PDB file of C-alpha atoms in Angstrom:
ATOM      1  CA  MET A  17    -132.743 -46.433  44.575  1.00 87.00           C
ATOM      2  CA  THR A  18    -132.879 -48.094  47.952  1.00 93.00           C
ATOM      3  CA  ARG A  19    -129.472 -48.858  49.449  1.00 92.00           C
ATOM      4  CA  ILE A  20    -128.871 -52.002  51.551  1.00 87.00           C
ATOM      5  CA  ALA A  21    -125.638 -53.063  53.261  1.00 84.00           C
ATOM      6  CA  ALA A  22    -124.594 -56.569  52.202  1.00 80.00           C
ATOM      7  CA  GLU A  23    -121.753 -58.867  53.237  1.00 76.00           C
ATOM      8  CA  ARG A  24    -118.381 -57.317  54.062  1.00 77.00           C
ATOM      9  CA  THR A  25    -118.265 -53.834  52.505  1.00 85.00           C
ATOM     10  CA  ASN A  26    -120.710 -54.554  49.684  1.00 87.00           C
ATOM     11  CA  ILE A  27    -123.710 -52.373  48.974  1.00 90.00           C
ATOM     12  CA  LEU A  28    -126.872 -53.289  47.042  1.00 88.00           C
ATOM     13  CA  ASP A  29    -128.701 -50.452  45.290  1.00 92.00           C
ATOM     14  CA  ILE A  30    -132.210 -51.589  44.367  1.00 91.00           C
ATOM     15  CA  ALA A  31    -134.873 -50.020  42.141  1.00 93.00           C
ATOM     16  CA  PRO A  32    -138.061 -51.570  40.712  1.00 92.00           C
ATOM     17  CA  THR A  33    -136.467 -52.581  37.383  1.00 92.00           C
ATOM     18  CA  GLU A  34    -132.767 -52.857  38.209  1.00 93.00           C
ATOM     19  CA  TRP A  35    -130.213 -53.378  40.950  1.00 91.00           C
ATOM     20  CA  ARG A  36    -126.462 -53.174  41.283  1.00 92.00           C
ATOM     21  CA  LEU A  37    -123.833 -54.473  43.646  1.00 90.00           C
ATOM     22  CA  SER A  38    -120.791 -52.417  44.546  1.00 93.00           C
ATOM     23  CA  THR A  39    -117.935 -52.259  47.014  1.00 90.00           C
ATOM     24  CA  GLY A  40    -117.838 -48.647  48.075  1.00 80.00           C
ATOM     25  CA  GLU A  41    -117.948 -46.761  44.789  1.00 81.00           C
ATOM     26  CA  LYS A  42    -116.532 -49.654  42.711  1.00 88.00           C
ATOM     27  CA  PRO A  43    -119.325 -51.405  40.747  1.00 90.00           C
ATOM     28  CA  LEU A  44    -119.190 -55.218  40.811  1.00 92.00           C
ATOM     29  CA  MET A  45    -122.412 -56.259  39.084  1.00 92.00           C
ATOM     30  CA  ALA A  46    -125.456 -54.605  37.540  1.00 94.00           C
ATOM     31  CA  ALA A  47    -128.808 -56.223  36.767  1.00 92.00           C
ATOM     32  CA  THR A  48    -131.416 -54.915  34.338  1.00 91.00           C
ATOM     33  CA  ARG A  49    -134.346 -56.478  32.519  1.00 91.00           C
ATOM     34  CA  SER A  50    -131.935 -57.813  29.881  1.00 93.00           C
ATOM     35  CA  GLY A  51    -129.681 -59.679  32.350  1.00 93.00           C
ATOM     36  CA  LEU A  52    -126.509 -59.242  34.413  1.00 93.00           C
ATOM     37  CA  ARG A  53    -123.224 -57.485  33.651  1.00 95.00           C
ATOM     38  CA  PHE A  54    -120.030 -57.877  35.683  1.00 94.00           C
ATOM     39  CA  GLY A  55    -116.253 -57.575  35.439  1.00 91.00           C
ATOM     40  CA  LYS A  56    -113.724 -60.334  34.723  1.00 92.00           C
ATOM     41  CA  SER A  57    -112.358 -60.590  38.269  1.00 90.00           C
ATOM     42  CA  PHE A  58    -115.893 -60.814  39.684  1.00 88.00           C
ATOM     43  CA  ALA A  59    -116.667 -63.555  37.144  1.00 92.00           C
ATOM     44  CA  ARG A  60    -113.491 -65.509  37.884  1.00 92.00           C
ATOM     45  CA  THR A  61    -114.041 -65.651  41.650  1.00 90.00           C
ATOM     46  CA  ARG A  62    -117.628 -66.821  41.191  1.00 87.00           C
ATOM     47  CA  ARG A  63    -117.151 -69.214  38.257  1.00 88.00           C
ATOM     48  CA  LEU A  64    -119.225 -67.065  35.905  1.00 89.00           C
ATOM     49  CA  PRO A  65    -118.500 -66.492  32.196  1.00 91.00           C
ATOM     50  CA  GLU A  66    -115.549 -64.113  31.799  1.00 91.00           C
ATOM     51  CA  GLU A  67    -117.369 -62.279  28.992  1.00 92.00           C
ATOM     52  CA  GLY A  68    -119.077 -60.442  31.848  1.00 94.00           C
ATOM     53  CA  ASP A  69    -122.629 -60.992  30.694  1.00 93.00           C
ATOM     54  CA  LEU A  70    -125.451 -63.349  31.643  1.00 93.00           C
ATOM     55  CA  GLY A  71    -128.546 -62.945  29.520  1.00 93.00           C
ATOM     56  CA  ARG A  72    -131.957 -63.069  31.093  1.00 92.00           C
ATOM     57  CA  ASP A  73    -132.574 -66.507  29.556  1.00 92.00           C
ATOM     58  CA  THR A  74    -129.744 -68.060  31.631  1.00 92.00           C
ATOM     59  CA  ILE A  75    -130.997 -66.765  34.996  1.00 91.00           C
ATOM     60  CA  MET A  76    -133.724 -68.825  36.618  1.00 91.00           C
ATOM     61  CA  GLN A  77    -133.933 -66.914  39.900  1.00 89.00           C
ATOM     62  CA  VAL A  78    -132.216 -64.299  42.052  1.00 84.00           C
ATOM     63  CA  VAL A  79    -132.314 -65.146  45.751  1.00 88.00           C
ATOM     64  CA  ALA A  80    -131.468 -63.195  48.887  1.00 84.00           C
ATOM     65  CA  GLY A  81    -131.267 -64.142  52.526  1.00 86.00           C
ATOM     66  CA  TRP A  82    -130.197 -62.791  55.889  1.00 87.00           C
ATOM     67  CA  GLN A  83    -127.273 -64.512  57.591  1.00 86.00           C
ATOM     68  CA  GLN A  84    -127.226 -64.131  61.346  1.00 89.00           C
ATOM     69  CA  ARG A  85    -123.539 -65.110  61.703  1.00 87.00           C
ATOM     70  CA  ASP A  86    -122.232 -61.976  59.986  1.00 81.00           C
ATOM     71  CA  GLU A  87    -125.473 -59.993  60.293  1.00 82.00           C
ATOM     72  CA  SER A  88    -125.689 -59.161  56.605  1.00 79.00           C
ATOM     73  CA  TRP A  89    -127.686 -59.888  53.486  1.00 78.00           C
ATOM     74  CA  HIS A  90    -126.358 -62.389  50.960  1.00 80.00           C
ATOM     75  CA  ARG A  91    -127.592 -62.801  47.409  1.00 78.00           C
ATOM     76  CA  GLY A  92    -127.246 -65.581  44.918  1.00 85.00           C
ATOM     77  CA  LEU A  93    -128.240 -66.727  41.457  1.00 86.00           C
ATOM     78  CA  ILE A  94    -129.881 -69.889  40.264  1.00 90.00           C
ATOM     79  CA  VAL A  95    -128.814 -70.326  36.650  1.00 89.00           C
ATOM     80  CA  THR A  96    -129.776 -72.747  33.891  1.00 88.00           C
ATOM     81  CA  PRO A  97    -128.044 -76.136  33.979  1.00 81.00           C
ATOM     82  CA  SER A  98    -126.150 -75.401  30.748  1.00 73.00           C
ATOM     83  CA  LEU A  99    -124.060 -72.727  32.471  1.00 64.00           C
TER      84      LEU A  99
END
């Protein structure tokens, strides 16, 4: 996996078919071909379902961009309107 520093102390580990977001060694979110998995506190702070799972059919796009202000990568999700 390729490792990229993201905002604050977050790290993105990226491979061709999956990626995961962590703070140090603590996993925050993992993405595979089936969708995203995340913990309750991560979900709560980002207004995601507390079940900790977004199926592939609810995710329209994953986006990433460089922010000059804090000199780090930021990522985001575009989800279906029903979410």
